[in-house]
CSV table of C-alpha atoms and ligand atoms in Angstrom, one decimal:
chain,number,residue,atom,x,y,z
R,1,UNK,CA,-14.5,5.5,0.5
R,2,UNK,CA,-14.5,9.1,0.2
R,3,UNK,CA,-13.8,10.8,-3.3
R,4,UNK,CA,-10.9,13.0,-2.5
R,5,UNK,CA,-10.9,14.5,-6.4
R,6,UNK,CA,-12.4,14.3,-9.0
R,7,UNK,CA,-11.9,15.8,-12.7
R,8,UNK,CA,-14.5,16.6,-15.2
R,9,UNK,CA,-14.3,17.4,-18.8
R,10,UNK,CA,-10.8,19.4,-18.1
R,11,UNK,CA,-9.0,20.8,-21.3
R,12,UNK,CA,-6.3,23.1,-21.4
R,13,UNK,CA,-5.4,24.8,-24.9
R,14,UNK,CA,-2.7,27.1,-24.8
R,15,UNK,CA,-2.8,30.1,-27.2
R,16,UNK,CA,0.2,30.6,-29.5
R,17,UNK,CA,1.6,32.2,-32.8
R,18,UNK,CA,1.5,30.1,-36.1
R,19,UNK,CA,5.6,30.0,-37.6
R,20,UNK,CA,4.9,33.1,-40.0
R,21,UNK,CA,3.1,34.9,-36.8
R,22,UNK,CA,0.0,35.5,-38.8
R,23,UNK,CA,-2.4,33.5,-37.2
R,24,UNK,CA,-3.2,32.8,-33.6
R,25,UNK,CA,-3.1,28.1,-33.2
R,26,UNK,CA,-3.7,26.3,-30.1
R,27,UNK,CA,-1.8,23.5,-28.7
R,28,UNK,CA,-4.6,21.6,-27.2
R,29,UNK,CA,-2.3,19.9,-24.1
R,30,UNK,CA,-4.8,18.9,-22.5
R,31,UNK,CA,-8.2,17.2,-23.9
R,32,UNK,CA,-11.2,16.6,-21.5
R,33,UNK,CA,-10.1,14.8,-19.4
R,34,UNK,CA,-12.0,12.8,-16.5
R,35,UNK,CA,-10.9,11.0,-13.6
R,36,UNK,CA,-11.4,10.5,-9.9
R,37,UNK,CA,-9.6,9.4,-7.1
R,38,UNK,CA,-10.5,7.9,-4.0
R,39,UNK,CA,-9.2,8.5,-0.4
R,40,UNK,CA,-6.1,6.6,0.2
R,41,UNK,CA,-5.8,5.5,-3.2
R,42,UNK,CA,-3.3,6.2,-6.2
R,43,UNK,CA,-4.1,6.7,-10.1
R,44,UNK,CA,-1.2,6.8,-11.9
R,45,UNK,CA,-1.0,8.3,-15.5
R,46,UNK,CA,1.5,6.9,-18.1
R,47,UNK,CA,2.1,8.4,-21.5
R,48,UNK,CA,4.7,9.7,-23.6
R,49,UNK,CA,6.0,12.9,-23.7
R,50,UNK,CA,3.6,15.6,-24.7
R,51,UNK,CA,0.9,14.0,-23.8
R,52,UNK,CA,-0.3,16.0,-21.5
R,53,UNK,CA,0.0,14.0,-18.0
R,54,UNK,CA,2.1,17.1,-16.1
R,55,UNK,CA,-0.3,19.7,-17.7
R,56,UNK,CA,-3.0,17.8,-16.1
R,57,UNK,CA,-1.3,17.6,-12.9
R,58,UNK,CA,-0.5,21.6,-12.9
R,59,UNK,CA,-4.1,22.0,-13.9
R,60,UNK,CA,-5.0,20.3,-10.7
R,61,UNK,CA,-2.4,22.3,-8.4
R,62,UNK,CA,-4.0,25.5,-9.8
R,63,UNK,CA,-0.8,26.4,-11.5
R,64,UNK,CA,-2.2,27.5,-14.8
R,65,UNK,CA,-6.0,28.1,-15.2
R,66,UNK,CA,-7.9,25.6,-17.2
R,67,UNK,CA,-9.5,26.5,-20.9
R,68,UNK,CA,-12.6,24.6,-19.4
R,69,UNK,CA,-13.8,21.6,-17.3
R,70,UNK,CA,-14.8,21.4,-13.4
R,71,UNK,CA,-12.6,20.2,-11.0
R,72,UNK,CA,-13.8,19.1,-6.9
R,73,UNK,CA,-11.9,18.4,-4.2
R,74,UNK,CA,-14.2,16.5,-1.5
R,75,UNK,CA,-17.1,17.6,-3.6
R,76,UNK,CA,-16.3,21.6,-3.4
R,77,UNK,CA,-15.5,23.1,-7.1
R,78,UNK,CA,-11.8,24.8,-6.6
R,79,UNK,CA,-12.5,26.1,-10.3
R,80,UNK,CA,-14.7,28.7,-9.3
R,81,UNK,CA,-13.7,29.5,-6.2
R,82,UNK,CA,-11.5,33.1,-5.3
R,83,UNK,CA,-8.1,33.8,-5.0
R,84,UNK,CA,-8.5,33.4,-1.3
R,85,UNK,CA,-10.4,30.8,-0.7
R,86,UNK,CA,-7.5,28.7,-2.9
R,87,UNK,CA,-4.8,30.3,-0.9
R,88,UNK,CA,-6.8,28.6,1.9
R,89,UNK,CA,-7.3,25.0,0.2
R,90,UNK,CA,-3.3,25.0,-1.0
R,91,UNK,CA,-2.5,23.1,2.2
R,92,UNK,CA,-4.4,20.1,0.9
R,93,UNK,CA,-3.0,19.5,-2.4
R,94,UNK,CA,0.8,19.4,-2.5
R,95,UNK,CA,3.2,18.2,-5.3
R,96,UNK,CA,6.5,16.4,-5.3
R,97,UNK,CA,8.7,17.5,-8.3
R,98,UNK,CA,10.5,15.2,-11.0
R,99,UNK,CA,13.6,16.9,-10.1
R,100,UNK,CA,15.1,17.1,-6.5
R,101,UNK,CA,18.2,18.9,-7.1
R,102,UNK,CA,15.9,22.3,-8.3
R,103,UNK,CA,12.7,21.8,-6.0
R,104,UNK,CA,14.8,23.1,-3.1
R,105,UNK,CA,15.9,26.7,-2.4
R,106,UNK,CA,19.6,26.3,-1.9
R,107,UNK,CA,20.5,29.3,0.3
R,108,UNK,CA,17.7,27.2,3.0
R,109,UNK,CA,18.9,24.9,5.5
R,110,UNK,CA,16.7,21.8,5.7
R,111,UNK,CA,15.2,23.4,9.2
R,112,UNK,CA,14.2,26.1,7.4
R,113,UNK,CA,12.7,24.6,4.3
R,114,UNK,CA,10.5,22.7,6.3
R,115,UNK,CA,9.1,25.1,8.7
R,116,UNK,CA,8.1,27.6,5.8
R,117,UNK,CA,4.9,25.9,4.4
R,118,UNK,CA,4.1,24.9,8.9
R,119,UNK,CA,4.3,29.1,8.9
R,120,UNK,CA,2.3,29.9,5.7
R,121,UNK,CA,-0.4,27.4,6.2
R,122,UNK,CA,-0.2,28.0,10.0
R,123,UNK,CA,-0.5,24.1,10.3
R,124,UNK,CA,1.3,24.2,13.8
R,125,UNK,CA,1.7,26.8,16.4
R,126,UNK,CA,4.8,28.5,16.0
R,127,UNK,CA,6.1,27.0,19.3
R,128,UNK,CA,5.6,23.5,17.7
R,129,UNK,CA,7.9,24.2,14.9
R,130,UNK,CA,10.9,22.5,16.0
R,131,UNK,CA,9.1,19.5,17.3
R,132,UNK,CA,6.6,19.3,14.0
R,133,UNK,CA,9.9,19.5,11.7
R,134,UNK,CA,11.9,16.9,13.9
R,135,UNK,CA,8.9,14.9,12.9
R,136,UNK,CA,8.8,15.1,9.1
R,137,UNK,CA,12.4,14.3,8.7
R,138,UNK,CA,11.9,11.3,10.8
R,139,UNK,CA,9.3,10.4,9.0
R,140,UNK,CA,10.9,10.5,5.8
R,141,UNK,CA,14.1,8.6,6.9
R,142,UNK,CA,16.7,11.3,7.4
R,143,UNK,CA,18.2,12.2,10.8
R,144,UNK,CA,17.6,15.8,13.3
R,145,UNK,CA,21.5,16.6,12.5
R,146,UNK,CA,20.3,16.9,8.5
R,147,UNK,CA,17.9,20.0,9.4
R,148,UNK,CA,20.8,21.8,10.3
R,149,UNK,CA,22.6,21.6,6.4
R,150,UNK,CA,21.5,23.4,3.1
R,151,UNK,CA,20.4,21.1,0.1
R,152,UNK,CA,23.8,20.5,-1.9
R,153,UNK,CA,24.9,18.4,0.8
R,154,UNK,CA,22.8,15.3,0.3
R,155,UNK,CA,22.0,12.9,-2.9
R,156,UNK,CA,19.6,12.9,-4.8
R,157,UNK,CA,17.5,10.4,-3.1
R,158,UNK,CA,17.9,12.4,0.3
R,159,UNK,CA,16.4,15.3,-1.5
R,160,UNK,CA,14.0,13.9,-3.0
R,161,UNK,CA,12.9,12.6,0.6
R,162,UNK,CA,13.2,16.2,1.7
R,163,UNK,CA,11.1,17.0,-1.0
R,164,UNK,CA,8.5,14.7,0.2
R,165,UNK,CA,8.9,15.7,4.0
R,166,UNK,CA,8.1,19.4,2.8
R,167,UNK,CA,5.2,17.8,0.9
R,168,UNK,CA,3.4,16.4,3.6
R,169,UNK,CA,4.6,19.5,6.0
R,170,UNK,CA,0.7,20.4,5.4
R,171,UNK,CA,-1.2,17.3,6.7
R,172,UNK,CA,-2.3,17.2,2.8
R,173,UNK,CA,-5.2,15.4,1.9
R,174,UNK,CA,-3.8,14.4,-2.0
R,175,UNK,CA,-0.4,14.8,-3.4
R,176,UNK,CA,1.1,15.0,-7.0
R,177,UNK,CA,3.6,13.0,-7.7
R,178,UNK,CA,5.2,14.2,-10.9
R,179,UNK,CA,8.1,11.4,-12.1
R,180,UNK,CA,9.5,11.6,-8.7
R,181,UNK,CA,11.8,9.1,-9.6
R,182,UNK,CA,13.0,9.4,-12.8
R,183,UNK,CA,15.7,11.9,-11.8
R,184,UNK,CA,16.9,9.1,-9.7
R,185,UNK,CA,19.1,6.6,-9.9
R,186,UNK,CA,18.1,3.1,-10.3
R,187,UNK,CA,19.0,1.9,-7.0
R,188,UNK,CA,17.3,4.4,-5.0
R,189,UNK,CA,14.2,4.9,-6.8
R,190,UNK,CA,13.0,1.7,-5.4
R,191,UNK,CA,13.5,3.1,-1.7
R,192,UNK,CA,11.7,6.6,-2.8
R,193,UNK,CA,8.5,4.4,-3.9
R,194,UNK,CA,8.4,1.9,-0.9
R,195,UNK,CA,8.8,5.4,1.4
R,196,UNK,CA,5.7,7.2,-0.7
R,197,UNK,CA,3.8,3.6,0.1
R,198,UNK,CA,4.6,3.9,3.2
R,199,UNK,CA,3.9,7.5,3.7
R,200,UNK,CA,0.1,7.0,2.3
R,201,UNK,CA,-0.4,3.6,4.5
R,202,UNK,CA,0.6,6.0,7.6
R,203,UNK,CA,-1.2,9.1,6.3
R,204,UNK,CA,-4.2,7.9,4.7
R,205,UNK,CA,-2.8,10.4,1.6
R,206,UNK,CA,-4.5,9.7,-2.2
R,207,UNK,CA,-1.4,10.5,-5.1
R,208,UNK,CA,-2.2,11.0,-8.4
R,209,UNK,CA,1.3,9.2,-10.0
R,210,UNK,CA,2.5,10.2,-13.4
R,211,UNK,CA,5.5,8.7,-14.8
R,212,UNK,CA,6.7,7.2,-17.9
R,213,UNK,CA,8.1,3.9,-16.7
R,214,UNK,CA,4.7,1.4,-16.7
R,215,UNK,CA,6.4,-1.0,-14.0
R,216,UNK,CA,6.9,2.1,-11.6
R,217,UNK,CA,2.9,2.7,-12.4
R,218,UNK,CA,2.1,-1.0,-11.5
R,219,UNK,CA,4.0,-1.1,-8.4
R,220,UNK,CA,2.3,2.1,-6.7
R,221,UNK,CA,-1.5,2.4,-8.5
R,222,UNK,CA,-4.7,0.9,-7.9
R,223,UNK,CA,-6.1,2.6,-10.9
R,224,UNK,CA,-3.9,3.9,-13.6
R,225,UNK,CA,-5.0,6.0,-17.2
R,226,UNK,CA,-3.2,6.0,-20.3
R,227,UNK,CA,-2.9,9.1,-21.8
R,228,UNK,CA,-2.4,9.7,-25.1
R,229,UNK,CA,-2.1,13.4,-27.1
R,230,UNK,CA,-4.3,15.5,-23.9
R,231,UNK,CA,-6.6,12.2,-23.9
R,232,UNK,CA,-7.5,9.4,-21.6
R,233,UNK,CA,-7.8,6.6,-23.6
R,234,UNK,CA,-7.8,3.8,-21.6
R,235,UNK,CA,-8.8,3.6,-17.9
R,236,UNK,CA,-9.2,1.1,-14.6
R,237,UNK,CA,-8.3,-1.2,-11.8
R,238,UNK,CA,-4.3,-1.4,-12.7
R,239,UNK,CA,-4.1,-5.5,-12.8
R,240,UNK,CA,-7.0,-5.5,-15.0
R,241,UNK,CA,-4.8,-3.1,-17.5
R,242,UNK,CA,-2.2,-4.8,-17.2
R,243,UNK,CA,-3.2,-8.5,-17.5
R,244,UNK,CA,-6.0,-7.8,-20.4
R,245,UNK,CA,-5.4,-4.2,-22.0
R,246,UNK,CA,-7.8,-3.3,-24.8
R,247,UNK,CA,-7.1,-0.4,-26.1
R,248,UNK,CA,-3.7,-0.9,-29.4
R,249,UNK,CA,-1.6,2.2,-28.2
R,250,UNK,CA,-2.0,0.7,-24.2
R,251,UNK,CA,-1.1,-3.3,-25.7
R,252,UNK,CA,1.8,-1.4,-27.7
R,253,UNK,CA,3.2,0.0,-24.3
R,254,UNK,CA,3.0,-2.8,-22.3
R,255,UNK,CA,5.0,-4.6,-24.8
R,256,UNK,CA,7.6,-2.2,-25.4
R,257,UNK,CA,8.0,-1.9,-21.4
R,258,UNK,CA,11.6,-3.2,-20.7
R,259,UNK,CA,11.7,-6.8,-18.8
R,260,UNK,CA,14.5,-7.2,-16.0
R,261,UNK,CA,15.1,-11.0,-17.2
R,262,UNK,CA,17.6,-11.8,-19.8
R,263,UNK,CA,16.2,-15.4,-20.4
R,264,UNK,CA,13.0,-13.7,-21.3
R,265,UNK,CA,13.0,-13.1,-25.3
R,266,UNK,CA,9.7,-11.8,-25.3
R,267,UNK,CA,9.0,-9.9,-28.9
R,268,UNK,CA,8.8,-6.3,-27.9
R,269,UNK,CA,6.9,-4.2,-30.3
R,270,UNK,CA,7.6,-0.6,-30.4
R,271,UNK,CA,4.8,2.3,-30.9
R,272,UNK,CA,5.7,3.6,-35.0
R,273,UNK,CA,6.1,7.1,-35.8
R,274,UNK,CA,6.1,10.3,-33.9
R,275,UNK,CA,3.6,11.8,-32.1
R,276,UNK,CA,1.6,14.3,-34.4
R,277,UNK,CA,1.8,17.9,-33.2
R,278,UNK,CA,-0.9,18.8,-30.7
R,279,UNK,CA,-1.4,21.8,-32.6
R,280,UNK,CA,-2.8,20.3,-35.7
R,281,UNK,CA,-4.1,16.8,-34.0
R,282,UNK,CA,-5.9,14.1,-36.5
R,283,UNK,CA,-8.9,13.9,-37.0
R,284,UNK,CA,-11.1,11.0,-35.6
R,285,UNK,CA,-9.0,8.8,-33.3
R,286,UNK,CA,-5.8,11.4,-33.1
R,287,UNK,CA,-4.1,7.8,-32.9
R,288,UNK,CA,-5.1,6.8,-36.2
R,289,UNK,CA,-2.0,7.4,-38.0
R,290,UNK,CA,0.3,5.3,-36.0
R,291,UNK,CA,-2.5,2.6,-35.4
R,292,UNK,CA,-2.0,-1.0,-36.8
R,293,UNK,CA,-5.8,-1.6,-36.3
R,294,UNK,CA,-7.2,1.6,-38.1
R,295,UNK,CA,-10.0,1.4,-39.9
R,296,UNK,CA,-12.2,3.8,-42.4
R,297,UNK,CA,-14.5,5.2,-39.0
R,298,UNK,CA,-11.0,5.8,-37.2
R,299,UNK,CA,-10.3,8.6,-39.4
R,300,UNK,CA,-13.7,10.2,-39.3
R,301,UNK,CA,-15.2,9.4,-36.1
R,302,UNK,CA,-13.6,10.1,-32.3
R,303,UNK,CA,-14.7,7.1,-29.7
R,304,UNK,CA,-15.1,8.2,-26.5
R,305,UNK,CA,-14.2,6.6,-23.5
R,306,UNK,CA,-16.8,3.4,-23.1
R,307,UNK,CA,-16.9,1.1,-20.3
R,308,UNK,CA,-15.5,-2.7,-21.8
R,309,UNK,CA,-16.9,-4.1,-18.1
R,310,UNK,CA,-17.5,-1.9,-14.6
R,311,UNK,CA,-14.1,0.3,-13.5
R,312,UNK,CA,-12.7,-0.6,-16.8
R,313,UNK,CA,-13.4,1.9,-19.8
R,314,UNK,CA,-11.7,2.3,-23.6
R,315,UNK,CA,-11.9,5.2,-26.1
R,316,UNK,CA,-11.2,3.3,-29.3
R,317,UNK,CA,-13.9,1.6,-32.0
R,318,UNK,CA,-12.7,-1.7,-32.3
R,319,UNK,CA,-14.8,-2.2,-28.7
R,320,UNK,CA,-18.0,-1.5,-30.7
R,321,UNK,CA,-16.7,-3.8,-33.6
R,322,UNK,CA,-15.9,-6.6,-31.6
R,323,UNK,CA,-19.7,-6.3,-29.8
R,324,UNK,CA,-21.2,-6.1,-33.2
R,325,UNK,CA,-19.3,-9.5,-34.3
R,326,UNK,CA,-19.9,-11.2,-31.4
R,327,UNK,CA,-23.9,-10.0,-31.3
M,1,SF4,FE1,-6.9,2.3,-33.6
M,1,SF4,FE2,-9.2,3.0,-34.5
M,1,SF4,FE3,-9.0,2.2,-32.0
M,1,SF4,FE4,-8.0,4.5,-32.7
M,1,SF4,S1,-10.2,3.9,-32.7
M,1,SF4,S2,-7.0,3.0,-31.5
M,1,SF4,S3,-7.3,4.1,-34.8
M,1,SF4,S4,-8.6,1.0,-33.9
């Protein structure tokens, strides 16, 4: 399978005052970070908040300019490309927002919203319009009579599947989905996740999925990466996470993850502390402070990520502990 994108070495630090104003800090969102995705397949990227999965995401859009790193889509480097050339490559990466009550513009009817990006990105012939737009909200499971009312007069969930429809308006070859659900309620996120399943078995589309909720990751990934403070530190094939994670910040998350069975009385264990401010992050492993596991080399030393076996790889030096005990 084709890689569709890939991410190298990206950091973003953003540039701002100190309290007293007398010094110029960095908040370092976003920490070299390296991924890749194949065609017709979905990372997803679970953190906490502040941890810098939506930076990376707007990193990849082209939204805000990155401090350094490369990033390819089908092997071409959209970092270093002009102004015009990413005007032209826009119509392959599109995003669905986290919130689809202010994703669309309200004075628009549905019609209109989903004809503009056919018009900008000239994806159609203007002729086709009606037709094409007929299509997409087929396709998402709304009806010809909604593309003649404005936004406020659906759910939530509708929008949200207007939101999509206007997503894949472009033929996209990749999609960000940014929490696309949890703006949602409960009983219609599941029907927004089976439709974006749906949508990339019919389309052939790759997502890069962040969210917060690790079952919601589970149920759409084949690959997912933990993020924690602008860092990847745990990545690979999602079951493999799941069922045997090695990293203690990835164990502590599965186990915190809320369980829909009340005769299950599973211990959860909850991650301690806050997270420290990405403006003065710790030194070594930035997760040091809230680790259970720490040791002296944790405070001194950052591990980088390391693959445990194949797709699966861990940024944390009890991997290197454990080889040494058992060599
Ligand atoms: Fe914990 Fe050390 Fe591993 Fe960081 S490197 S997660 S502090 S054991």
């Amino acid at each position: 399978m084709n890689k569709i994108i890939e991410v190298k070495d990206l950091t973003k630090h953003f540039k701002v005052a100190s309290k007293l104003g007398t010094k110029v800090e960095y908040v370092k969102a976003v920490n070299g970070v390296s991924f890749d995705i194949l065609e017709g397949q979905t990372l997803g990227l679970v953190g906490e908040s502040g941890c810098g999965k939506s930076t990376t995401g707007r990193l990849i859009l082209r939204l805000i300019k990155p401090t350094s790193g490369d990033l390819f889509l089908e092997g071409k480097n959209i970092n270093q490309i002009s102004d015009k050339e990413l005007r032209s490559i826009r119509k392959d990466i599109q995003v669905v927002f986290q919130n689809p009550y202010s994703a669309l513009d309200p004075k628009m009817t549905i019609a209109d919203i989903l004809s503009e990006p056919l018009s900008i990105h000239k994806v159609v012939h203007k002729y086709q319009y009606e037709k094409e737009v007929k299509r997409l909200i087929h396709l998402v499971g709304l009806s010809e009579r909604d593309l003649r009312k404005f936004p406020h007069e659906f759910s939530g969930g509708q929008r949200q599947r207007i939101g999509i429809a206007r997503a894949i308006a472009t033929k996209p070859k990749f999609i960000i989905c940014d929490e696309p659900v949890s703006a949602l309620d409960v009983s219609v996120q599941s029907q927004i996740l089976n439709l974006l399943t749906d949508l990339q078995s019919e389309l052939k589309v790759s997502y890069l999925f962040i969210a917060h909720g690790l079952n919601v990751i589970r149920h759409m990934s084949k690959k997912v990466g933990v993020m924690y403070l602008g860092k990847i530190v745990e990545i690979g094939d999602v079951e493999d996470i799941y069922s045997n994670p090695q990293h203690p910040y990835t164990k502590i998350l599965l186990s915190s993850a809320p369980i829909a069975d009340p005769f299950n009385d599973r211990d959860r264990q909850f991650v301690k502390g806050e997270v420290p401010s990405p403006i003065n992050t710790p030194s070594g492993c930035a997760y040091h402070p809230r680790c259970e596991q720490a040791m002296e080399i944790c405070k001194i030393k950052t591990p980088f990520l390391k693959s445990k076996d194949r797709e699966h790889k861990v940024a944390c030096h009890l991997l290197d502990f454990n080889e040494m005990i058992r060599g």
